[in-house]
mmCIF file of C-alpha atoms in Angstrom:
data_model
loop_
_atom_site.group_PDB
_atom_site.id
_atom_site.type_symbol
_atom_site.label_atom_id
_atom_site.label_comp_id
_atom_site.label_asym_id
_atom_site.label_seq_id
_atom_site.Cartn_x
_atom_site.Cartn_y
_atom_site.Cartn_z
ATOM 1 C CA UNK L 1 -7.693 -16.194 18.680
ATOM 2 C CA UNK L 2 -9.680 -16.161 15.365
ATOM 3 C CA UNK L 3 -10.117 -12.750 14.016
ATOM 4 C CA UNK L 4 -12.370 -11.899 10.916
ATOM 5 C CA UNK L 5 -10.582 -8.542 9.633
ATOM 6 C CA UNK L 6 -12.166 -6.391 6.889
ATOM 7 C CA UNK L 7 -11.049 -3.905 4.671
ATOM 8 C CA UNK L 8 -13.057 -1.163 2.442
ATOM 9 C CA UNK L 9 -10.029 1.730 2.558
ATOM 10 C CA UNK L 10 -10.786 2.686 -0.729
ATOM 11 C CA UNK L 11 -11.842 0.781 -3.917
ATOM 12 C CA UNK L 12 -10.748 -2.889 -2.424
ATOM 13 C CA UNK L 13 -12.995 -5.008 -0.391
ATOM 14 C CA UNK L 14 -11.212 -7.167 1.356
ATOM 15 C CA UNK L 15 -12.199 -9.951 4.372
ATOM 16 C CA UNK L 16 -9.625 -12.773 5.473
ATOM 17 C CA UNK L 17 -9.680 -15.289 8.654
ATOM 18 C CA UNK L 18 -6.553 -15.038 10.520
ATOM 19 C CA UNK L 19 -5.655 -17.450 13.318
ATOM 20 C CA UNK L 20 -3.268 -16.451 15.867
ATOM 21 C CA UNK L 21 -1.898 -19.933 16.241
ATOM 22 C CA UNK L 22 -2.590 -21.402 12.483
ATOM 23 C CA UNK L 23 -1.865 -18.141 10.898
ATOM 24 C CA UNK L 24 -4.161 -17.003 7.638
ATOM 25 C CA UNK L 25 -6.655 -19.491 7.293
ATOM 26 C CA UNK L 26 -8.281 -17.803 4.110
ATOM 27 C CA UNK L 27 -8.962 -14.519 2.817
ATOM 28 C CA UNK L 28 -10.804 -13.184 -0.551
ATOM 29 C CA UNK L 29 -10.273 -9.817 -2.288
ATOM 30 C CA UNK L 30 -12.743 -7.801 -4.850
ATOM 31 C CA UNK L 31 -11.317 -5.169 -6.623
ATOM 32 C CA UNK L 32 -13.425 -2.030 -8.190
ATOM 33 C CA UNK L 33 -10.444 -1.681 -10.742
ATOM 34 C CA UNK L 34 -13.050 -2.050 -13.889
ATOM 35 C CA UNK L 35 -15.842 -0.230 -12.225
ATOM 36 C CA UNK L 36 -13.487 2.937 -11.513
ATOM 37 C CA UNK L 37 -11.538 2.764 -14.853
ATOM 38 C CA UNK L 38 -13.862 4.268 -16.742
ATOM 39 C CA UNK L 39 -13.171 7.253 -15.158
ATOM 40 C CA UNK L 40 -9.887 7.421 -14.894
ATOM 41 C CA UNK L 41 -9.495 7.222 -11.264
ATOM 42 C CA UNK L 42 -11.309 6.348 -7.752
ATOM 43 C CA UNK L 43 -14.785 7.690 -7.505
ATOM 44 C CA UNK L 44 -15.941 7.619 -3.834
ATOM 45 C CA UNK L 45 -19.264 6.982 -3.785
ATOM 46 C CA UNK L 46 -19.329 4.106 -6.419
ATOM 47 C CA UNK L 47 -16.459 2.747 -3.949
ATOM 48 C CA UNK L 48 -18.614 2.927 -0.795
ATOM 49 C CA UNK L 49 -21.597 1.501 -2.709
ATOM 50 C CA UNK L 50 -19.873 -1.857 -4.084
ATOM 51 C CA UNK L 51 -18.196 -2.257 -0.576
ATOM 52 C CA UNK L 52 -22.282 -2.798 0.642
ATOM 53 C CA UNK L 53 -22.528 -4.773 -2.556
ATOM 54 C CA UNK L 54 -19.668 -7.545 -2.019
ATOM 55 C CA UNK L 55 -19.019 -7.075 1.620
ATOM 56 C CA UNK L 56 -21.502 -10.101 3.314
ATOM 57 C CA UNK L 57 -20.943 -12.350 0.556
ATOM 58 C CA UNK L 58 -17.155 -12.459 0.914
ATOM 59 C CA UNK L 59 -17.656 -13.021 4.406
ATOM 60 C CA UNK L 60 -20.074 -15.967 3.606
ATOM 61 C CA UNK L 61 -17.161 -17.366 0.951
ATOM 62 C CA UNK L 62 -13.961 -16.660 3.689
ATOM 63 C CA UNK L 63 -15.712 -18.656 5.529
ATOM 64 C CA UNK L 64 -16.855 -21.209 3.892
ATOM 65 C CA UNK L 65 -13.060 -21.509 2.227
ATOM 66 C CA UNK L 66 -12.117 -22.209 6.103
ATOM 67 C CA UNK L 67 -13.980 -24.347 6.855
ATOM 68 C CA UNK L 68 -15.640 -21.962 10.055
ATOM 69 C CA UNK L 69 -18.763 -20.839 11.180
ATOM 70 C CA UNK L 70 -19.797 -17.768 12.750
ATOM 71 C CA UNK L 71 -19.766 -18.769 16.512
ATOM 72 C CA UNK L 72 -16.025 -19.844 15.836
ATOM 73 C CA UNK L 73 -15.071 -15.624 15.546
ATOM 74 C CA UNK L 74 -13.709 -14.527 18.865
ATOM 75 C CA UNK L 75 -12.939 -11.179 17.128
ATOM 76 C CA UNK L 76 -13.647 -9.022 14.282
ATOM 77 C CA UNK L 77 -10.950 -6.361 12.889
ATOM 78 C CA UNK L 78 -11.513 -3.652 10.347
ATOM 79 C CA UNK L 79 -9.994 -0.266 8.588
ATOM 80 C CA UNK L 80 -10.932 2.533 10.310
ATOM 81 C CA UNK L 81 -8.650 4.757 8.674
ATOM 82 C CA UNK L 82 -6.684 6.581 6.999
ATOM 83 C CA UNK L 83 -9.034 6.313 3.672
ATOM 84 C CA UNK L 84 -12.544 7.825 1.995
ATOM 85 C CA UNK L 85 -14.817 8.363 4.398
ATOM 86 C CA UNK L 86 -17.792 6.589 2.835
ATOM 87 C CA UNK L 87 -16.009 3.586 1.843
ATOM 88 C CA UNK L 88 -14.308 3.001 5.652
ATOM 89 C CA UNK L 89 -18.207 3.498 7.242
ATOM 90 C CA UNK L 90 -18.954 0.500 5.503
ATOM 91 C CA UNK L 91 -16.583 -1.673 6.830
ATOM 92 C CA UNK L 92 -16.857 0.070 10.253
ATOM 93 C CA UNK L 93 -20.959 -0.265 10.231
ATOM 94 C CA UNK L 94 -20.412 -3.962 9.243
ATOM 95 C CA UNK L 95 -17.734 -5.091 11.533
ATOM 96 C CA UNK L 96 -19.592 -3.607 14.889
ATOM 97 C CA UNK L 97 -22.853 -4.992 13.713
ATOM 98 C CA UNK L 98 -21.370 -8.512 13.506
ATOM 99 C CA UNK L 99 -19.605 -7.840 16.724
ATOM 100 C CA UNK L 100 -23.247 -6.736 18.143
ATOM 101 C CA UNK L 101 -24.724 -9.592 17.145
ATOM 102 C CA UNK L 102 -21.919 -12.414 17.892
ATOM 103 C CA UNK L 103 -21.298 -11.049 21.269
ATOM 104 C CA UNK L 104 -17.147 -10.848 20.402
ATOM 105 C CA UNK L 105 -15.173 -7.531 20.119
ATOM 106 C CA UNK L 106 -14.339 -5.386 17.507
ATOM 107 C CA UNK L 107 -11.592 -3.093 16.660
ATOM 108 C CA UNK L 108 -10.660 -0.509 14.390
ATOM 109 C CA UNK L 109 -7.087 -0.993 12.604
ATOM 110 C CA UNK L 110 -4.688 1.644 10.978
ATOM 111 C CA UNK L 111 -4.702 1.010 7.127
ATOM 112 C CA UNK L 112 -1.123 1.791 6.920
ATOM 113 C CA UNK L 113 -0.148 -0.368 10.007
ATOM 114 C CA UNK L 114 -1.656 -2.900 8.435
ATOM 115 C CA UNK L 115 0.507 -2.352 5.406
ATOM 116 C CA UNK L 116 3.659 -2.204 7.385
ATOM 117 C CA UNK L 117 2.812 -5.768 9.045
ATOM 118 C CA UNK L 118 1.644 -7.472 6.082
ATOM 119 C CA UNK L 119 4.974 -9.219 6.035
ATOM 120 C CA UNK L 120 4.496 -10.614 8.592
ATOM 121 C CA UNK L 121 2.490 -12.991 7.157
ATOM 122 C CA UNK L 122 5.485 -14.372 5.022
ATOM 123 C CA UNK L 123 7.615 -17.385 5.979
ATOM 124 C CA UNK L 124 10.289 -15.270 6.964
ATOM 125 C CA UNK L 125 9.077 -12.374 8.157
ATOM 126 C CA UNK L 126 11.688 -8.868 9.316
ATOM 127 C CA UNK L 127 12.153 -9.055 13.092
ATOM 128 C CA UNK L 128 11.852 -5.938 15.220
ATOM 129 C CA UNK L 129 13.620 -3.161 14.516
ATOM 130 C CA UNK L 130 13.694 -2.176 11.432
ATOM 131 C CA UNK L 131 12.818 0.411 8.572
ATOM 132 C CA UNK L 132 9.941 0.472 6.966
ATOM 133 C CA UNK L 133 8.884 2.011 3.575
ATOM 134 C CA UNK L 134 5.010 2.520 2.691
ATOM 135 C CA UNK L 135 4.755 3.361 -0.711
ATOM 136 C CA UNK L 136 1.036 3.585 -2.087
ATOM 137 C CA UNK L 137 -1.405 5.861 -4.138
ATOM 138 C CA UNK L 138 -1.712 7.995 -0.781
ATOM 139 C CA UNK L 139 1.332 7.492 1.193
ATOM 140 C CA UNK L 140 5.177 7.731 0.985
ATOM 141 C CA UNK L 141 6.869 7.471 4.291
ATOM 142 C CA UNK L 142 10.154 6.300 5.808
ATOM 143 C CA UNK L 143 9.055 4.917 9.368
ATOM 144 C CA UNK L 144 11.505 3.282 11.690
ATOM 145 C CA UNK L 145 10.106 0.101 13.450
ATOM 146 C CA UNK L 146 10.737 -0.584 16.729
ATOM 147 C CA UNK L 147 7.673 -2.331 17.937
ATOM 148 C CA UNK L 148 3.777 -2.594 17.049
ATOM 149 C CA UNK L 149 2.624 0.976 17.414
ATOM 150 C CA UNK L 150 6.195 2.093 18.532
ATOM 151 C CA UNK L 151 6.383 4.405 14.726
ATOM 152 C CA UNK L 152 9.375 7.012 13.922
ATOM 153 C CA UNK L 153 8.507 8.846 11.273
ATOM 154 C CA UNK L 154 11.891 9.828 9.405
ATOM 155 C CA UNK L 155 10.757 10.933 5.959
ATOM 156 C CA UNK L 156 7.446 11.467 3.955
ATOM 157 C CA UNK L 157 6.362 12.916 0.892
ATOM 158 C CA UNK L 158 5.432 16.881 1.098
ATOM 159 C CA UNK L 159 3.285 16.407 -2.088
ATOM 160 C CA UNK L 160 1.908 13.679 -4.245
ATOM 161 C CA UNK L 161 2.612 10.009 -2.814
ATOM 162 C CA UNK L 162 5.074 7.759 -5.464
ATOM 163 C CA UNK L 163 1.643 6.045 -6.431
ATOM 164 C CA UNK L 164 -0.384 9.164 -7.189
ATOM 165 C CA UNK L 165 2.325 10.038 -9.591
ATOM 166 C CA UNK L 166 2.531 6.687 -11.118
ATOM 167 C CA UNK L 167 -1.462 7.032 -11.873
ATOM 168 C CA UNK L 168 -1.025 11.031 -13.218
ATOM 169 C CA UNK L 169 1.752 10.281 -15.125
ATOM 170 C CA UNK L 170 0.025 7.332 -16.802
ATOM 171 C CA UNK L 171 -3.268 9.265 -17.357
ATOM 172 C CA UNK L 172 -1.330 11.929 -19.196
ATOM 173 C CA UNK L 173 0.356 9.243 -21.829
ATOM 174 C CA UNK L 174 -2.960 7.951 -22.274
ATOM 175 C CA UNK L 175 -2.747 4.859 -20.578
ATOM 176 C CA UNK L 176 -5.130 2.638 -18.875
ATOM 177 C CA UNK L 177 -6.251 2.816 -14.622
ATOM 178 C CA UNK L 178 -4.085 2.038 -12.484
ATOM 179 C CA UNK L 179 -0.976 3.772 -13.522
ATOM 180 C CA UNK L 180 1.490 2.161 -11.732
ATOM 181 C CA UNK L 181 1.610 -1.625 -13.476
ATOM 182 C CA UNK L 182 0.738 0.604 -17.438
ATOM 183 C CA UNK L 183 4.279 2.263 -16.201
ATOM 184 C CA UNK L 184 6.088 -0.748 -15.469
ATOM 185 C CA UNK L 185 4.753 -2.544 -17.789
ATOM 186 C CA UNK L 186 5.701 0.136 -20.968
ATOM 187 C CA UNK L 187 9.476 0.476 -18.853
ATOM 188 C CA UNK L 188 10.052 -3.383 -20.240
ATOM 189 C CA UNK L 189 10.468 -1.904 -23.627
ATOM 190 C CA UNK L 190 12.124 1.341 -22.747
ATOM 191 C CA UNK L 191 15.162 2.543 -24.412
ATOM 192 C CA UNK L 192 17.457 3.034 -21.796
ATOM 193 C CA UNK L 193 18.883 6.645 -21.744
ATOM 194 C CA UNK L 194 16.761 8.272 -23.936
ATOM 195 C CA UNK L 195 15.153 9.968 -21.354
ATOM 196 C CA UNK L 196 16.967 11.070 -18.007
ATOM 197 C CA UNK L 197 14.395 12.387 -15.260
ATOM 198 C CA UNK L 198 15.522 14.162 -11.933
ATOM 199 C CA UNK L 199 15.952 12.189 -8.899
ATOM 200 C CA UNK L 200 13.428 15.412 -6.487
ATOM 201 C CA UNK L 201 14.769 16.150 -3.244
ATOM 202 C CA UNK L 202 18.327 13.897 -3.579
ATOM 203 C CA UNK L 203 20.513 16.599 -3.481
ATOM 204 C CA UNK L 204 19.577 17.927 -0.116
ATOM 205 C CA UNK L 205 20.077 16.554 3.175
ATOM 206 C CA UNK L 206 16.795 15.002 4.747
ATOM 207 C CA UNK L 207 14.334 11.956 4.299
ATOM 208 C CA UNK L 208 11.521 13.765 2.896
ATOM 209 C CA UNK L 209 10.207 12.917 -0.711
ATOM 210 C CA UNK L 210 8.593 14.924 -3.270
ATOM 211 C CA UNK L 211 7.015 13.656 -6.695
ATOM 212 C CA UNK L 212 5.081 16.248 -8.143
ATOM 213 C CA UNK L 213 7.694 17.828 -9.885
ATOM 214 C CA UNK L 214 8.439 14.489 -11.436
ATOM 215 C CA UNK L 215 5.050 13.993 -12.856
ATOM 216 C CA UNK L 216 5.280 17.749 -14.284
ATOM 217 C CA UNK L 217 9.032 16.625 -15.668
ATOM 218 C CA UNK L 218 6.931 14.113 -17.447
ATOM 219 C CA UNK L 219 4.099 15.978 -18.928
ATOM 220 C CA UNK L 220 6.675 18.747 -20.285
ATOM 221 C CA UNK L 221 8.956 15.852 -22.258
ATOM 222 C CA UNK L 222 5.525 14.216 -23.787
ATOM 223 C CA UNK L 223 4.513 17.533 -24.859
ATOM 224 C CA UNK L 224 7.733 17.754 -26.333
ATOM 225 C CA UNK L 225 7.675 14.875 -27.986
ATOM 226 C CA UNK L 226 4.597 15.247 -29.675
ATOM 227 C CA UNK L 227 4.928 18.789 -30.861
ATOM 228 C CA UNK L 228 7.613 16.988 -32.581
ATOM 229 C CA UNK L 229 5.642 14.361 -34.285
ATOM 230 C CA UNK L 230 7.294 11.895 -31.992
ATOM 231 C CA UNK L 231 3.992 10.246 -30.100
ATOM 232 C CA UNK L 232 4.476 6.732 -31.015
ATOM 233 C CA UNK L 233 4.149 3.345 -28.448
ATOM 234 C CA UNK L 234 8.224 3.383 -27.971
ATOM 235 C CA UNK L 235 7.979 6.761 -26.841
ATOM 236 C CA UNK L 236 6.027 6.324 -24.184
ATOM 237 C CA UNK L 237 7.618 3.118 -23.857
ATOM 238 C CA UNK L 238 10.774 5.528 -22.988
ATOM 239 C CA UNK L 239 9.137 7.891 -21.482
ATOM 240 C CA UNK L 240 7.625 5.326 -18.979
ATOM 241 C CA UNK L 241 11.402 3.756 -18.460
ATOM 242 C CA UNK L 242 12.934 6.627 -17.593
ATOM 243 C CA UNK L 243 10.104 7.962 -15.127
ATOM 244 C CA UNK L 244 10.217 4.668 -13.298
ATOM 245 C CA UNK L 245 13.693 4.466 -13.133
ATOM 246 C CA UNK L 246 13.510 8.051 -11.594
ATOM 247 C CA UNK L 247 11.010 6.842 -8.680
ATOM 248 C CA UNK L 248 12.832 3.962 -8.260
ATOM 249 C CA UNK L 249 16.356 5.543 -7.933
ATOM 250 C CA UNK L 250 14.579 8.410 -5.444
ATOM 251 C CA UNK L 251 13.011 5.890 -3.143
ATOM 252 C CA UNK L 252 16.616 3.764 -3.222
ATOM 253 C CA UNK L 253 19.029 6.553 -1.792
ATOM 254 C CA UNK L 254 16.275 7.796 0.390
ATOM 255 C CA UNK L 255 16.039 4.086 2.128
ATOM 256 C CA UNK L 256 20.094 4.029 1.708
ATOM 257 C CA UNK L 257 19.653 7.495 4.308
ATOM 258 C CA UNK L 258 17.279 6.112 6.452
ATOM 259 C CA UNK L 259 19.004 3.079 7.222
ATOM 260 C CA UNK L 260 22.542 4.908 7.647
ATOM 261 C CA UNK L 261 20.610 7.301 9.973
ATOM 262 C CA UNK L 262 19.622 4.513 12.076
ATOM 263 C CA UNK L 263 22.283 1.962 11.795
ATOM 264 C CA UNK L 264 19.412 -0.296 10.951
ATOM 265 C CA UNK L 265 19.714 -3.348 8.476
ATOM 266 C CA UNK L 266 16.468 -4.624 7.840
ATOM 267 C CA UNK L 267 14.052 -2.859 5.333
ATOM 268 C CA UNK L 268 10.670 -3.731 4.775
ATOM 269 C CA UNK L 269 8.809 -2.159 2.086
ATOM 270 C CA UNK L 270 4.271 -2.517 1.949
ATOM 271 C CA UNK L 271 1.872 -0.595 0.458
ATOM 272 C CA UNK L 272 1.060 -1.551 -3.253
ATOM 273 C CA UNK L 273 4.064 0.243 -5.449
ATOM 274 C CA UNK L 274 5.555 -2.475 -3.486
ATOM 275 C CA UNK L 275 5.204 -5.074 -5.647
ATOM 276 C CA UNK L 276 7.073 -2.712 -8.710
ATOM 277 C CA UNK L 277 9.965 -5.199 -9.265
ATOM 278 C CA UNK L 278 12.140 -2.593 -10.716
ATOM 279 C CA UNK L 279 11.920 -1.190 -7.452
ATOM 280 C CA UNK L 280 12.261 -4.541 -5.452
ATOM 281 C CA UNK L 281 15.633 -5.336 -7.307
ATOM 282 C CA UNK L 282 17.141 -2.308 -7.094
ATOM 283 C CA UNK L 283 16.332 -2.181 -3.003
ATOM 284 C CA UNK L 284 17.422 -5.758 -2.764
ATOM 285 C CA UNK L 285 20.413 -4.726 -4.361
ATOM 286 C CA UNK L 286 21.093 -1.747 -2.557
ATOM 287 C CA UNK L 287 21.003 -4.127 0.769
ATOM 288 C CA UNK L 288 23.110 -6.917 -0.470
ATOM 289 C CA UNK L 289 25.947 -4.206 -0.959
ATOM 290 C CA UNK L 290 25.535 -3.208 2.780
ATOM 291 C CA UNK L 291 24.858 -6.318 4.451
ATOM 292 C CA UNK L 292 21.269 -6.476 5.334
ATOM 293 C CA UNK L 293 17.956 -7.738 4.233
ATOM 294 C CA UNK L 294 15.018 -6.526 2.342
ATOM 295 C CA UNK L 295 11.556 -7.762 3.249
ATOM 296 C CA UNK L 296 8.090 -7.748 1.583
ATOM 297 C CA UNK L 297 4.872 -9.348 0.983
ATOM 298 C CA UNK L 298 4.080 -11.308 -1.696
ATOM 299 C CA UNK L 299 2.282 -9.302 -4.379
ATOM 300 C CA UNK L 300 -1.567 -9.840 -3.786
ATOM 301 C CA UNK L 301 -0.594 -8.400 -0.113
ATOM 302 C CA UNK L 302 1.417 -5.411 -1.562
ATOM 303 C CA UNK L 303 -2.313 -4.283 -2.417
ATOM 304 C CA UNK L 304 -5.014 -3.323 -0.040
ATOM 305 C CA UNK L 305 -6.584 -6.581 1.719
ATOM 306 C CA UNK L 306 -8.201 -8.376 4.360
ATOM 307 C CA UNK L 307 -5.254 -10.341 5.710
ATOM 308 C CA UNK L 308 -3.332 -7.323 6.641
ATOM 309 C CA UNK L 309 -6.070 -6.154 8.938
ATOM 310 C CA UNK L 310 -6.913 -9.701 10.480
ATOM 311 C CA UNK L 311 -3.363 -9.419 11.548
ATOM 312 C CA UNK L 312 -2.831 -6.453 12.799
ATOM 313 C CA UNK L 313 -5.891 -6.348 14.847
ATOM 314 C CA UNK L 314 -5.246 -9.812 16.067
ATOM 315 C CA UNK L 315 -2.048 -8.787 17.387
ATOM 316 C CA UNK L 316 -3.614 -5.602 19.443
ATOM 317 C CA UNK L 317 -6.526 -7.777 20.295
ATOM 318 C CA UNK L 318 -4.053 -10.071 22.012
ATOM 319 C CA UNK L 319 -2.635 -7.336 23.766
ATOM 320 C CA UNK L 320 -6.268 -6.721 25.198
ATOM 321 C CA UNK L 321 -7.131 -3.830 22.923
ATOM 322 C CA UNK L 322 -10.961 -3.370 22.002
ATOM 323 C CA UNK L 323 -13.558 -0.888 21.580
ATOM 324 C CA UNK L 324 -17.330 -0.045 22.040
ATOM 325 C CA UNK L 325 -20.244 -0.131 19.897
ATOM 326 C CA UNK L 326 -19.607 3.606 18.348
ATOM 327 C CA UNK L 327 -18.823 3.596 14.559
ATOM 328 C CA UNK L 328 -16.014 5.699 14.395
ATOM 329 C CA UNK L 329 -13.662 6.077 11.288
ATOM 330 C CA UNK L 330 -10.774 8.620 10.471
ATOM 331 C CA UNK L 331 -10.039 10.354 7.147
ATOM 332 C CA UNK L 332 -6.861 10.966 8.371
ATOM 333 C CA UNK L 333 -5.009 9.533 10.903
ATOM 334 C CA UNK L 334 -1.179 9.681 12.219
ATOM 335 C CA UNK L 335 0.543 6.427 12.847
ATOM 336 C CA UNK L 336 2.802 7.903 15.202
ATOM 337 C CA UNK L 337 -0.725 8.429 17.382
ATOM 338 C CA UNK L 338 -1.168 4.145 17.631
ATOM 339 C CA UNK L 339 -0.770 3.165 21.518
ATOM 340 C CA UNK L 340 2.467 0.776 21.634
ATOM 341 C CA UNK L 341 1.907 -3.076 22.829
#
């Protein structure tokens, strides 16, 4: 089955061609990164507006890149939540009017599903069961695989995600948007030890995360700093260092919990703090000691994309999963909710 599978989540437009027997054929990616920078964060309606803008000539370039034509589709895929509203109708309106017109089926795909099975598109990809960490700007959750659309959900965060702390804690040492790779990139030339930031929620029992007090942790030792003079780049270079480490370390013993709790060996972490290496190597390292594996996608699939949705709708399209013509999209939406196949 060929499946065109688009994704306009948030400030990402993604399309890719995924074939169920040749695998990812092609896929392209536009990010709004420069368009939202300027202020400092995601601004919805600029979002929903580009993803009209670059949507149908993506399409025309994934497919050109293929080698495919229209009639070739048996399928179209696309985000229909979690994610802003506005942005998600735009996929949504596009996908079921190609699916009108084309005569194939459509379906709506979990965002975050499609994170979790973006590994899948690896060489080696983690075999069923296993534990899954989704780490992004809007989501922190420890989810224990057993199936597509068979979800535990051991662990999430009751505040900000490990991404929307990344991006605050930047914004308040005057970095650039996104936060997360102005972090890791300072943490290279950290001093290690200067700083020493709390690991939230470690020394209780439990797989739930919390980052907010982290990010406050880290506005109260820059304030510090500078009512002491002490503002300069290796500041925040240390400052930056010792809040990643504290993320990373956090995320580490919580996975360590999780996979005790299950007696599982295989981790896979998605979502697009993913591809933090700090936090790869210290997760690969935290396996090797007990045995198992840690799996991932490479980095351009750590971020929102098109591939991840061509998959994951080509896998419940298989399983004979469609829907009608209504354009329906969810803000929010509970994984746990996803019929199994």
């Amino acid at each position: 089955m060929l499946v065109l599978g688009l994704e306009t989540s948030c400030d990402e437009t993604g399309v890719a061609l995924y074939d169920s027997d040749q695998g990812l054929l092609a896929d392209a990616l536009f990010s709004q990164i420069d368009l939202h920078r300027l202020y400092g964060g995601v601004v919805p309606e600029l979002a929903s507006r580009d993803h009209v803008k670059r949507m149908l000539p993506l399409i025309r370039e994934v497919l050109t890149n293929a080698g495919k034509a229209p009639a070739d589709i048996q399928a179209v895929a696309y985000t229909a939540g979690p994610g802003l509203v506005g942005a998600l109708l735009v996929g949504a309106s596009c996908a079921q009017a190609l699916a009108l017109g084309w005569g194939i089926p459509a379906l709506g795909v979990h965002h975050m599903e499609g994170h979790l099975l973006a590994p899948m598109l690896e060489e080696q990809p983690p075999a069923f069961p296993f534990v899954a960490l989704l780490v992004s700007g809007g989501h922190t959750q420890l989810v224990k695989v057993d199936g597509i659309g068979r979800y535990e959900l051991l662990g999430e965060s009751v505040d900000d995600a490990a991404g929307e702390a990344f991006d605050k804690t930047a914004k308040l040492l005057g970095l650039g948007y996104p936060g997360g790779p102005e972090i890791a990139r300072l943490a290279l030339r950290g001093t290690p030890g200067r700083f020493v930031f709390p690991r939230p929620m470690t020394d209780r029992p439990g797989l739930d995360f919390s980052f907010s007090g982290l990010k406050t942790f880290a506005l109260n030792t820059w304030q510090q700093c500078r009512t002491a003079g002490d503002e300069g780049e290796q500041t925040r270079c240390d400052i930056a260092l010792a809040f990643e480490q504290a993320v990373v370390a956090t995320l580490t013993i919580k996975c360590r919990r999780a996979l005790k709790q299950t007696g599982l060996k295989q981790l896979v972490i998605a979502g697009g703090v993913s591809a933090n290496q700090a936090l790869r190597s210290s997760l690969a390292d935290m396996l090797e000691e007990l045995g198992g594996q840690v799996f991932y996608a490479r980095p351009r699939f750590c971020t929102d994309n098109g591939a991840m949705i061509a998959y994951a709708g080509c896998q419940r399209l298989l399983a004979g999963q469609h829907e009608g013509p209504a354009i329906g999209v969810q803000a929010r939406w509970s994984m746990e909710s996803l019929p199994a196949i």
